Amino acid sequence: MMNKQPGTSGLIFNEPQLWDKSREGRCAVSLPKMDVDRSPLGPELTGDAPDLPQLSELDVVRHFTRLSQWNFGVDSGMYPLGSCTMKYNPKTNEVQAARQGFAGAHPLAGEEFSQGALRLMYDLEQYLAEITGFPAVTVQPAAGAHGELTGMLIIHAYHAKQGRQRSKIIIPDTAHGTNPASASLCGYESINIKSGPKGILDPAIVAEVMDEDTAGIMITNPNTLGLFEENIKEVCEIVHAKGGLVYGDGANMNAIMGIVKPGDLGIDVLHLNLHKTFSTPHGGGGPGSGPVAVRKDLIPFLPVPRVEKELDTYKFVTDCPDSIGRMHTFYGHFGVMVKAYAYILSMGGEGLKQASQYAVLNANYIKESLKDTLNLPYDRPCMHECVFNDANQQEYHITTMDMAKRLLDYGFHPPTVYFPLVVDGAFMVEPTETESKEDIDQFIDAVKAIAAEARQDPESMHKAPVKTKVTRLDEVGAARKPCLRG
Ligand SMILES: *Cc1c(COP(=O)(O)O)cnc(C)c1O
């Protein structure tokens, strides 16, 4: 049998700081001999030369290549991080975003010199409107949580316009953690409700708390258990009947593109994460984009400037008296929009639908393959991710954290752990549509091998990871006495 897991073989180079490698006179460039007299620098430039390391070209190349190999990314292996869609993104989208016309576009260049960029933003809003089933979209917000804030400000402005502000927002326990934060930034009090026994919303529980002082509800769908909120239409009716609005957290759109349009379900405001579903690598705090889609009567509240088309000309419109105003300097993260635009065009409608179908198939394959190994609290068909926990390993005193750490030795990035909070010791896996069956099988085998180790040699597992450059860290110590100097 071949070596089934990618694993780590220990070929990880140590690498000192550049100053330690520096040798007097070593240099990475060859310049011709000086044929003019030395002349002194101006008075403001006197003093000691800066202490820069002196290195050859090869020293520099090896240094940065070695550092890059200490890192883990989706280009090196599977990254099954639930709730985040860490999928592989085709490199062509990066190439398109780096094209001179896009990368060199300047936000102050003016509309007449930016028609291509405006058209791209306009068309992207149209495509996203089509995918989500809403009449209008803004691409201005810079991240998912920023989209939530935008959406909640729109809901706030809507109620103000109705003549009566409301003070509360209903948030289920399966919502993403950013939801209550966004509601609270708008001054709303979060009313937390529990999901039903099937891991989805129970309309009766919503009806119990929904009243005329409640501005609406924030629903993550599919929710953070990876389950589709099957009662969504009924919940929307309950909230609407009391004059509230339904906010949809659509960051998990990766599971339902081309299959369900949130706009058809009764949702009023929805955000997407372009940096999850529509290409653009994410993580590391890099630029993102969280477009917001709204139903027809909420369009006047969208942020300005809006991109509009008149005959064949695109222009920014700022004259929108009910708008919540600007949410970002200039127009948002344009580079992310280019990648999403390229992704949507290259995939096409059928391709996007297929991506969602594979994402769901892959997650259900993992769920079925591992449900005898790890405990599965909600044993139902899932969407793009599935949530296990460590209940089966408790008798060996092995926790989700131990297994996550041990996965590193097998060459996998650990999944999301201890989230969502509704599942104790959660171990949440999202394989995404881009992993092959072979890679997914290797992941499944690794988890099975780890579960066997948990039974046979739990003591060793408490030391994992053992093959990585840095082994098990004292996390409490790291938090209490951080060493910030490397
Ligand atoms: C990632 C995520 C968010 C937040 O998006 P950011 O871009 O990280 O701000 C919100 N809701 C859900 C369901 C998410 O998965």
Short mmCIF file of C-alpha atoms and ligand atoms in Angstrom, two decimals:
data_model
loop_
_atom_site.label_atom_id
_atom_site.label_comp_id
_atom_site.label_asym_id
_atom_site.label_seq_id
_atom_site.Cartn_x
_atom_site.Cartn_y
_atom_site.Cartn_z
CA MET A 1 0.00 0.00 0.00
CA MET A 2 1.26 3.47 -0.83
CA ASN A 3 1.93 6.01 1.85
CA LYS A 4 -1.63 7.20 2.23
CA GLN A 5 -1.33 10.40 4.18
CA PRO A 6 0.66 13.39 2.98
CA GLY A 7 2.22 13.54 6.46
CA THR A 8 5.33 15.51 7.25
CA SER A 9 8.76 14.01 6.80
CA GLY A 10 10.82 16.32 8.94
CA LEU A 11 12.61 18.12 6.11
CA ILE A 12 12.00 21.51 7.61
CA PHE A 13 14.97 23.85 7.60
CA ASN A 14 15.95 25.98 10.51
CA GLU A 15 16.52 29.51 9.46
CA PRO A 16 18.25 32.24 11.44
CA GLN A 17 17.55 35.94 11.08
CA LEU A 18 19.14 37.68 8.11
CA TRP A 19 21.46 39.60 10.42
CA ASP A 20 22.94 36.34 11.69
CA LYS A 21 23.63 35.18 8.13
CA SER A 22 25.19 38.48 7.14
CA ARG A 23 28.91 38.55 6.20
CA GLU A 24 30.86 41.75 5.69
CA GLY A 25 31.16 42.60 1.97
CA ARG A 26 28.73 39.95 0.70
CA CYS A 27 26.35 41.39 -1.84
CA ALA A 28 23.45 40.25 -4.05
CA VAL A 29 24.13 42.59 -6.95
CA SER A 30 27.15 43.09 -9.18
CA LEU A 31 27.76 46.71 -10.13
CA PRO A 32 30.46 47.92 -12.51
CA LYS A 33 33.56 49.40 -10.90
CA MET A 34 33.09 53.03 -9.93
CA ASP A 35 34.69 55.36 -12.49
CA VAL A 36 33.93 58.67 -10.82
CA ASP A 37 35.29 60.24 -7.65
CA ARG A 38 33.58 59.62 -4.38
CA SER A 39 31.63 62.64 -3.25
CA PRO A 40 30.29 63.16 0.23
CA LEU A 41 26.58 62.92 0.92
CA GLY A 42 24.74 66.08 1.90
CA PRO A 43 24.92 67.22 5.54
CA GLU A 44 21.49 65.74 6.31
CA LEU A 45 22.74 62.27 5.30
CA THR A 46 25.80 61.97 7.51
CA GLY A 47 26.13 59.53 10.39
CA ASP A 48 26.44 55.77 10.41
CA ALA A 49 25.15 53.71 7.51
CA PRO A 50 22.09 51.67 8.42
CA ASP A 51 22.86 48.22 9.77
CA LEU A 52 21.51 46.22 6.84
CA PRO A 53 22.38 42.54 6.43
CA GLN A 54 24.95 41.78 3.72
CA LEU A 55 23.92 38.69 1.77
CA SER A 56 24.30 36.94 -1.55
CA GLU A 57 21.34 36.43 -3.85
CA LEU A 58 21.23 32.75 -2.94
CA ASP A 59 21.21 33.61 0.80
CA VAL A 60 18.16 35.79 0.24
CA VAL A 61 16.32 33.30 -1.99
CA ARG A 62 16.88 30.44 0.47
CA HIS A 63 15.92 32.58 3.43
CA PHE A 64 12.52 33.53 2.11
CA THR A 65 11.84 30.15 0.51
CA ARG A 66 12.54 28.43 3.83
CA LEU A 67 10.32 30.83 5.72
CA SER A 68 7.55 30.24 3.19
CA GLN A 69 7.83 26.50 3.82
CA TRP A 70 7.11 26.96 7.50
CA ASN A 71 3.69 28.11 6.49
CA PHE A 72 0.64 26.06 5.62
CA GLY A 73 -1.73 27.19 2.91
CA VAL A 74 -4.28 25.75 0.56
CA ASP A 75 -1.54 25.53 -2.08
CA SER A 76 0.32 23.04 0.13
CA GLY A 77 -2.50 20.92 1.50
CA MET A 78 -6.11 20.51 2.51
CA TYR A 79 -7.55 23.19 4.73
CA PRO A 80 -10.84 21.78 6.07
CA LEU A 81 -11.81 24.83 8.10
CA GLY A 82 -15.57 24.78 8.79
CA SER A 83 -17.56 28.03 8.60
CA CYS A 84 -14.90 29.65 6.47
CA THR A 85 -14.81 28.08 3.00
CA MET A 86 -11.05 27.90 2.55
CA LYS A 87 -11.32 26.61 -0.98
CA TYR A 88 -8.70 26.64 -3.65
CA ASN A 89 -9.11 29.55 -6.01
CA PRO A 90 -8.09 29.29 -9.66
CA LYS A 91 -4.90 31.25 -10.30
CA THR A 92 -6.38 32.86 -13.40
CA ASN A 93 -8.50 35.08 -11.16
CA GLU A 94 -5.33 36.49 -9.59
CA VAL A 95 -3.90 37.08 -13.06
CA GLN A 96 -7.00 39.03 -14.12
CA ALA A 97 -6.89 41.20 -10.98
CA ALA A 98 -3.22 41.97 -11.61
CA ARG A 99 -3.84 43.25 -15.15
CA GLN A 100 -2.45 46.73 -15.49
CA GLY A 101 -5.80 48.29 -16.39
CA PHE A 102 -7.35 47.00 -13.17
CA ALA A 103 -4.39 47.05 -10.79
CA GLY A 104 -3.37 50.54 -11.96
CA ALA A 105 -6.89 52.02 -11.88
CA HIS A 106 -7.00 55.03 -9.57
CA PRO A 107 -10.12 55.86 -7.59
CA LEU A 108 -9.63 59.57 -8.26
CA ALA A 109 -9.27 59.12 -12.03
CA GLY A 110 -12.87 60.13 -12.61
CA GLU A 111 -15.77 58.33 -14.25
CA GLU A 112 -14.82 59.09 -17.83
CA PHE A 113 -11.43 57.34 -17.43
CA SER A 114 -12.84 54.47 -15.37
CA GLN A 115 -15.63 53.14 -17.53
CA GLY A 116 -14.20 49.60 -17.56
CA ALA A 117 -13.93 49.48 -13.78
CA LEU A 118 -17.42 50.89 -13.36
CA ARG A 119 -18.83 48.40 -15.81
CA LEU A 120 -17.19 45.57 -13.92
CA MET A 121 -18.73 46.76 -10.63
CA TYR A 122 -22.12 47.25 -12.27
CA ASP A 123 -22.11 43.83 -13.97
CA LEU A 124 -20.86 42.12 -10.81
CA GLU A 125 -23.77 43.62 -8.86
CA GLN A 126 -26.14 42.31 -11.56
CA TYR A 127 -24.63 38.81 -11.45
CA LEU A 128 -24.83 38.66 -7.67
CA ALA A 129 -28.43 39.91 -7.81
CA GLU A 130 -29.23 37.08 -10.21
CA ILE A 131 -27.49 34.46 -8.05
CA THR A 132 -29.19 35.59 -4.83
CA GLY A 133 -32.62 36.48 -6.25
CA PHE A 134 -32.66 40.14 -5.19
CA PRO A 135 -33.26 43.22 -7.35
CA ALA A 136 -30.20 45.17 -6.17
CA VAL A 137 -26.75 44.67 -4.64
CA THR A 138 -23.98 46.93 -3.34
CA VAL A 139 -20.39 45.71 -3.56
CA GLN A 140 -19.06 48.43 -1.25
CA PRO A 141 -18.68 46.58 2.11
CA ALA A 142 -15.17 45.24 2.70
CA ALA A 143 -15.90 41.96 4.53
CA GLY A 144 -18.70 39.72 5.73
CA ALA A 145 -19.05 41.42 9.09
CA HIS A 146 -18.91 44.79 7.34
CA GLY A 147 -21.77 43.61 5.12
CA GLU A 148 -23.71 42.68 8.25
CA LEU A 149 -23.17 46.15 9.67
CA THR A 150 -24.29 47.65 6.35
CA GLY A 151 -27.39 45.44 6.33
CA MET A 152 -28.27 46.24 9.93
CA LEU A 153 -27.88 49.97 9.25
CA ILE A 154 -30.29 49.51 6.34
CA ILE A 155 -32.79 47.78 8.63
CA HIS A 156 -32.31 50.55 11.18
CA ALA A 157 -32.90 53.22 8.52
CA TYR A 158 -35.97 51.36 7.27
CA HIS A 159 -37.60 51.36 10.71
CA ALA A 160 -36.69 55.02 11.22
CA LYS A 161 -38.40 55.81 7.93
CA GLN A 162 -41.48 53.88 9.09
CA GLY A 163 -41.59 56.37 11.93
CA ARG A 164 -40.78 54.09 14.86
CA GLN A 165 -37.43 52.70 15.90
CA ARG A 166 -37.29 49.23 17.41
CA SER A 167 -34.78 48.05 19.99
CA LYS A 168 -34.19 44.29 19.61
CA ILE A 169 -32.90 41.70 17.13
CA ILE A 170 -33.48 37.96 17.39
CA ILE A 171 -30.34 35.87 16.95
CA PRO A 172 -30.42 32.04 17.01
CA ASP A 173 -27.62 30.05 18.67
CA THR A 174 -26.55 28.71 15.26
CA ALA A 175 -25.83 32.18 13.87
CA HIS A 176 -22.27 33.22 13.11
CA GLY A 177 -20.54 35.02 15.99
CA THR A 178 -20.24 38.26 14.07
CA ASN A 179 -24.06 38.62 13.90
CA PRO A 180 -24.70 39.79 17.48
CA ALA A 181 -21.68 42.11 17.24
CA SER A 182 -23.10 43.79 14.12
CA ALA A 183 -26.55 44.14 15.71
CA SER A 184 -25.03 45.62 18.82
CA LEU A 185 -22.99 48.17 16.82
CA CYS A 186 -26.34 49.46 15.53
CA GLY A 187 -27.60 49.81 19.09
CA TYR A 188 -29.82 46.73 19.05
CA GLU A 189 -30.18 44.36 21.95
CA SER A 190 -29.66 40.72 20.87
CA ILE A 191 -32.38 38.29 21.86
CA ASN A 192 -30.75 34.88 21.71
CA ILE A 193 -32.91 31.88 20.96
CA LYS A 194 -32.15 28.17 20.89
CA SER A 195 -32.56 26.03 17.80
CA GLY A 196 -34.88 23.06 17.88
CA PRO A 197 -33.68 19.47 18.46
CA LYS A 198 -32.96 19.01 14.73
CA GLY A 199 -30.36 21.79 14.84
CA ILE A 200 -32.55 24.22 12.92
CA LEU A 201 -34.95 27.01 13.85
CA ASP A 202 -38.25 26.12 15.42
CA PRO A 203 -40.88 28.63 14.19
CA ALA A 204 -42.77 28.37 17.50
CA ILE A 205 -39.71 29.66 19.40
CA VAL A 206 -39.40 32.61 17.00
CA ALA A 207 -43.12 33.39 17.34
CA GLU A 208 -42.77 33.45 21.11
CA VAL A 209 -40.19 36.25 21.13
CA MET A 210 -41.10 38.22 17.99
CA ASP A 211 -42.94 41.42 18.92
CA GLU A 212 -43.43 44.95 17.66
CA ASP A 213 -40.33 46.23 19.42
CA THR A 214 -38.18 43.73 17.52
CA ALA A 215 -36.52 45.05 14.36
CA GLY A 216 -36.05 41.60 12.89
CA ILE A 217 -34.02 38.40 12.96
CA MET A 218 -30.52 37.50 11.72
CA ILE A 219 -30.39 34.02 10.23
CA THR A 220 -27.27 32.26 9.01
CA ASN A 221 -28.43 29.89 6.29
CA PRO A 222 -27.07 27.28 5.88
CA ASN A 223 -26.42 27.69 9.59
CA THR A 224 -23.17 27.10 11.45
CA LEU A 225 -24.08 23.44 12.00
CA GLY A 226 -23.96 23.12 8.22
CA LEU A 227 -27.73 22.57 8.12
CA PHE A 228 -30.26 24.23 5.87
CA GLU A 229 -32.91 26.15 7.78
CA GLU A 230 -35.89 24.21 6.45
CA ASN A 231 -38.45 26.39 8.22
CA ILE A 232 -37.06 29.61 6.82
CA LYS A 233 -40.22 30.60 4.93
CA GLU A 234 -42.42 30.15 7.97
CA VAL A 235 -39.96 32.08 10.14
CA CYS A 236 -39.93 34.93 7.59
CA GLU A 237 -43.74 35.08 7.67
CA ILE A 238 -43.79 35.27 11.47
CA VAL A 239 -41.26 38.11 11.51
CA HIS A 240 -42.93 40.01 8.66
CA ALA A 241 -46.36 39.72 10.29
CA LYS A 242 -45.04 41.81 13.20
CA GLY A 243 -43.41 44.37 10.89
CA GLY A 244 -39.86 43.02 11.29
CA LEU A 245 -37.23 42.33 8.62
CA VAL A 246 -35.21 39.20 8.02
CA TYR A 247 -31.44 39.51 7.69
CA GLY A 248 -29.81 36.58 5.91
CA ASP A 249 -26.16 35.80 6.58
CA GLY A 250 -25.24 34.35 3.20
CA ALA A 251 -21.55 33.73 3.85
CA ASN A 252 -22.31 30.05 3.32
CA MET A 253 -23.69 30.62 -0.20
CA ASN A 254 -21.04 28.14 -1.35
CA ALA A 255 -23.55 25.40 -0.49
CA ILE A 256 -26.55 26.70 -2.41
CA MET A 257 -25.47 28.62 -5.53
CA GLY A 258 -27.75 27.83 -8.43
CA ILE A 259 -29.97 25.74 -6.17
CA VAL A 260 -31.79 28.18 -3.88
CA LYS A 261 -32.17 31.94 -4.21
CA PRO A 262 -32.39 33.50 -0.74
CA GLY A 263 -34.49 36.30 -2.23
CA ASP A 264 -37.21 33.73 -3.00
CA LEU A 265 -37.37 32.56 0.60
CA GLY A 266 -38.61 35.79 2.16
CA ILE A 267 -35.25 37.19 3.26
CA ASP A 268 -35.09 40.99 3.01
CA VAL A 269 -31.37 41.77 3.32
CA LEU A 270 -28.48 39.39 2.65
CA HIS A 271 -24.71 39.58 2.61
CA LEU A 272 -22.27 37.39 0.70
CA ASN A 273 -18.58 36.81 1.25
CA LEU A 274 -16.79 37.15 -2.07
CA HIS A 275 -13.62 35.99 -0.31
CA LYS A 276 -15.26 32.70 0.60
CA THR A 277 -17.67 31.72 -2.14
CA PHE A 278 -16.47 33.69 -5.16
CA SER A 279 -12.71 33.19 -5.30
CA THR A 280 -10.10 35.34 -3.54
CA PRO A 281 -7.98 33.51 -1.00
CA HIS A 282 -8.83 34.59 2.49
CA GLY A 283 -7.20 34.47 5.85
CA GLY A 284 -4.42 36.54 7.29
CA GLY A 285 -6.68 39.57 7.34
CA GLY A 286 -6.25 40.20 3.63
CA PRO A 287 -8.74 42.26 1.67
CA GLY A 288 -12.25 40.88 1.40
CA SER A 289 -15.62 41.92 0.09
CA GLY A 290 -19.08 41.50 1.64
CA PRO A 291 -21.69 42.63 -0.89
CA VAL A 292 -25.20 43.27 0.40
CA ALA A 293 -28.38 42.40 -1.52
CA VAL A 294 -31.76 43.92 -0.67
CA ARG A 295 -35.41 43.59 -1.60
CA LYS A 296 -37.00 46.29 -3.75
CA ASP A 297 -38.28 48.75 -1.15
CA LEU A 298 -34.90 48.79 0.65
CA ILE A 299 -32.93 49.93 -2.42
CA PRO A 300 -33.09 53.65 -1.45
CA PHE A 301 -31.19 52.87 1.77
CA LEU A 302 -28.17 51.27 0.06
CA PRO A 303 -24.79 52.97 0.60
CA VAL A 304 -23.59 55.63 -1.82
CA PRO A 305 -22.12 56.03 -4.32
CA ARG A 306 -24.24 53.64 -6.39
CA VAL A 307 -23.02 52.56 -9.82
CA GLU A 308 -25.65 53.16 -12.46
CA LYS A 309 -25.85 52.76 -16.20
CA GLU A 310 -27.33 55.31 -18.57
CA LEU A 311 -27.38 54.26 -22.20
CA ASP A 312 -23.81 52.96 -22.61
CA THR A 313 -22.23 55.07 -19.89
CA TYR A 314 -21.61 54.10 -16.29
CA LYS A 315 -21.63 56.67 -13.51
CA PHE A 316 -21.59 57.08 -9.77
CA VAL A 317 -24.79 58.37 -8.22
CA THR A 318 -24.66 59.99 -4.79
CA ASP A 319 -27.96 61.81 -4.74
CA CYS A 320 -29.89 59.28 -2.63
CA PRO A 321 -31.50 61.10 0.32
CA ASP A 322 -32.44 57.92 2.24
CA SER A 323 -29.04 56.24 1.83
CA ILE A 324 -27.18 55.13 4.95
CA GLY A 325 -24.17 56.94 3.45
CA ARG A 326 -20.71 55.68 2.72
CA MET A 327 -19.46 52.42 4.23
CA HIS A 328 -15.93 52.56 2.83
CA THR A 329 -13.46 55.00 1.36
CA PHE A 330 -13.98 55.18 -2.38
CA TYR A 331 -15.85 52.08 -3.58
CA GLY A 332 -14.72 49.03 -1.60
CA HIS A 333 -12.03 46.46 -2.41
CA PHE A 334 -11.90 46.59 -6.16
CA GLY A 335 -9.27 43.84 -6.60
CA VAL A 336 -11.54 41.33 -4.85
CA MET A 337 -14.39 42.33 -7.17
CA VAL A 338 -12.23 41.60 -10.23
CA LYS A 339 -11.49 38.10 -8.94
CA ALA A 340 -15.17 37.39 -8.22
CA TYR A 341 -16.14 38.71 -11.64
CA ALA A 342 -13.55 36.51 -13.35
CA TYR A 343 -14.66 33.52 -11.25
CA ILE A 344 -18.35 33.95 -12.08
CA LEU A 345 -17.69 34.42 -15.80
CA SER A 346 -15.32 31.46 -16.03
CA MET A 347 -17.62 29.15 -14.06
CA GLY A 348 -20.92 30.19 -15.66
CA GLY A 349 -24.27 29.46 -14.07
CA GLU A 350 -23.97 25.69 -14.47
CA GLY A 351 -20.44 25.70 -13.10
CA LEU A 352 -21.46 27.59 -9.97
CA LYS A 353 -24.29 25.17 -9.37
CA GLN A 354 -21.92 22.24 -9.81
CA ALA A 355 -19.46 23.80 -7.35
CA SER A 356 -22.20 23.87 -4.71
CA GLN A 357 -23.27 20.32 -5.50
CA TYR A 358 -19.70 19.05 -5.10
CA ALA A 359 -19.23 21.05 -1.88
CA VAL A 360 -22.33 19.39 -0.41
CA LEU A 361 -21.43 15.94 -1.77
CA ASN A 362 -17.92 16.14 -0.30
CA ALA A 363 -19.18 17.18 3.15
CA ASN A 364 -21.77 14.41 3.22
CA TYR A 365 -19.14 11.89 2.11
CA ILE A 366 -16.94 12.88 5.05
CA LYS A 367 -19.92 12.84 7.42
CA GLU A 368 -20.90 9.33 6.39
CA SER A 369 -17.33 8.04 6.34
CA LEU A 370 -16.45 9.31 9.80
CA LYS A 371 -19.68 8.99 11.73
CA ASP A 372 -18.65 5.67 13.27
CA THR A 373 -15.30 7.16 14.27
CA LEU A 374 -16.29 10.54 15.70
CA ASN A 375 -19.56 11.33 17.37
CA LEU A 376 -22.05 13.11 15.11
CA PRO A 377 -24.55 15.05 17.26
CA TYR A 378 -26.90 15.92 14.38
CA ASP A 379 -27.09 12.92 12.10
CA ARG A 380 -28.88 14.50 9.15
CA PRO A 381 -27.92 15.32 5.58
CA CYS A 382 -25.67 18.35 5.80
CA MET A 383 -24.84 21.14 3.42
CA HIS A 384 -21.20 22.16 2.81
CA GLU A 385 -19.85 21.26 6.25
CA CYS A 386 -20.44 18.74 9.02
CA VAL A 387 -19.95 18.98 12.76
CA PHE A 388 -18.61 16.12 14.90
CA ASN A 389 -17.34 16.19 18.47
CA ASP A 390 -15.03 14.30 20.82
CA ALA A 391 -17.68 12.41 22.83
CA ASN A 392 -16.35 9.02 21.58
CA GLN A 393 -12.83 9.87 22.72
CA GLN A 394 -13.70 11.16 26.18
CA GLU A 395 -13.14 7.80 27.89
CA TYR A 396 -9.48 7.95 26.73
CA HIS A 397 -9.17 11.59 27.87
CA ILE A 398 -8.58 12.69 24.29
CA THR A 399 -10.15 15.97 23.27
CA THR A 400 -10.94 17.67 20.01
CA MET A 401 -7.84 19.80 20.58
CA ASP A 402 -5.60 16.71 20.86
CA MET A 403 -6.96 15.30 17.60
CA ALA A 404 -6.69 18.64 15.82
CA LYS A 405 -3.04 18.94 16.87
CA ARG A 406 -2.27 15.39 15.80
CA LEU A 407 -3.73 16.06 12.33
CA LEU A 408 -0.79 18.41 11.77
CA ASP A 409 1.56 15.42 11.96
CA TYR A 410 -0.49 13.79 9.24
CA GLY A 411 -0.07 16.86 7.01
CA PHE A 412 -3.51 18.40 7.35
CA HIS A 413 -4.51 21.77 8.62
CA PRO A 414 -6.85 21.14 11.56
CA PRO A 415 -10.55 21.80 11.09
CA THR A 416 -12.45 24.44 13.04
CA VAL A 417 -12.56 23.43 16.70
CA TYR A 418 -14.96 24.32 19.53
CA PHE A 419 -17.29 26.15 17.14
CA PRO A 420 -20.25 26.31 16.78
CA LEU A 421 -20.89 26.70 20.48
CA VAL A 422 -24.08 24.63 20.34
CA VAL A 423 -21.92 21.49 20.08
CA ASP A 424 -19.58 20.70 22.99
CA GLY A 425 -16.07 19.97 21.73
CA ALA A 426 -17.10 20.68 18.13
CA PHE A 427 -14.88 19.40 15.32
CA MET A 428 -16.22 21.09 12.22
CA VAL A 429 -15.12 20.03 8.76
CA GLU A 430 -15.68 21.81 5.46
CA PRO A 431 -13.83 20.01 2.67
CA THR A 432 -15.03 22.42 -0.10
CA GLU A 433 -15.71 21.44 -3.68
CA THR A 434 -12.13 21.75 -4.83
CA GLU A 435 -10.67 18.71 -3.01
CA SER A 436 -10.45 15.46 -4.97
CA LYS A 437 -11.83 12.15 -3.69
CA GLU A 438 -8.25 10.93 -3.18
CA ASP A 439 -7.37 13.89 -0.96
CA ILE A 440 -10.60 13.57 0.99
CA ASP A 441 -9.97 9.85 1.47
CA GLN A 442 -6.52 10.64 2.87
CA PHE A 443 -8.10 13.04 5.34
CA ILE A 444 -10.67 10.42 6.38
CA ASP A 445 -7.90 7.83 6.83
CA ALA A 446 -5.90 10.28 8.93
CA VAL A 447 -8.83 10.94 11.26
CA LYS A 448 -9.47 7.19 11.58
CA ALA A 449 -5.80 6.56 12.36
CA ILE A 450 -5.89 9.29 14.99
CA ALA A 451 -9.01 7.80 16.58
CA ALA A 452 -7.18 4.45 16.77
CA GLU A 453 -4.18 6.12 18.42
CA ALA A 454 -6.55 7.76 20.89
CA ARG A 455 -7.62 4.30 22.04
CA GLN A 456 -4.19 2.68 21.96
CA ASP A 457 -1.79 5.39 23.08
CA PRO A 458 -3.58 8.43 24.44
CA GLU A 459 -0.50 9.57 26.41
CA SER A 460 1.51 10.20 23.23
CA MET A 461 -1.28 12.12 21.64
CA HIS A 462 -1.19 14.71 24.38
CA LYS A 463 2.26 15.66 23.02
CA ALA A 464 1.11 16.13 19.40
CA PRO A 465 2.14 17.61 17.09
CA VAL A 466 5.61 16.07 17.22
CA LYS A 467 6.79 16.32 13.60
CA THR A 468 6.14 19.99 13.03
CA LYS A 469 8.71 22.75 13.30
CA VAL A 470 7.12 23.95 16.51
CA THR A 471 5.63 21.24 18.71
CA ARG A 472 2.83 21.56 21.27
CA LEU A 473 2.86 25.06 22.68
CA ASP A 474 1.91 26.15 26.14
CA GLU A 475 -1.11 28.12 25.00
CA VAL A 476 -1.89 29.61 28.38
CA GLY A 477 1.71 30.74 28.76
CA ALA A 478 1.68 32.15 25.21
CA ALA A 479 -1.42 34.20 25.97
CA ARG A 480 -0.23 35.41 29.38
CA LYS A 481 3.39 36.13 28.51
CA PRO A 482 3.51 36.70 24.76
CA CYS A 483 6.98 36.73 23.24
CA LEU A 484 6.70 39.21 20.42
CA ARG A 485 10.33 39.37 19.30
CA GLY A 486 10.61 36.03 17.45
C1 LIG B 1 -17.00 34.26 7.74
C2 LIG B 1 -18.37 34.51 8.13
C3 LIG B 1 -18.78 35.79 8.51
C4 LIG B 1 -17.84 36.97 8.66
O1 LIG B 1 -17.16 37.30 7.49
P1 LIG B 1 -15.80 38.14 7.56
O2 LIG B 1 -15.46 38.44 6.15
O3 LIG B 1 -14.80 37.27 8.25
O4 LIG B 1 -16.08 39.39 8.33
C5 LIG B 1 -20.12 35.96 8.83
N1 LIG B 1 -20.98 34.93 8.78
C6 LIG B 1 -20.62 33.68 8.42
C7 LIG B 1 -21.63 32.57 8.39
C8 LIG B 1 -19.30 33.42 8.09
O5 LIG B 1 -18.93 32.18 7.75
#
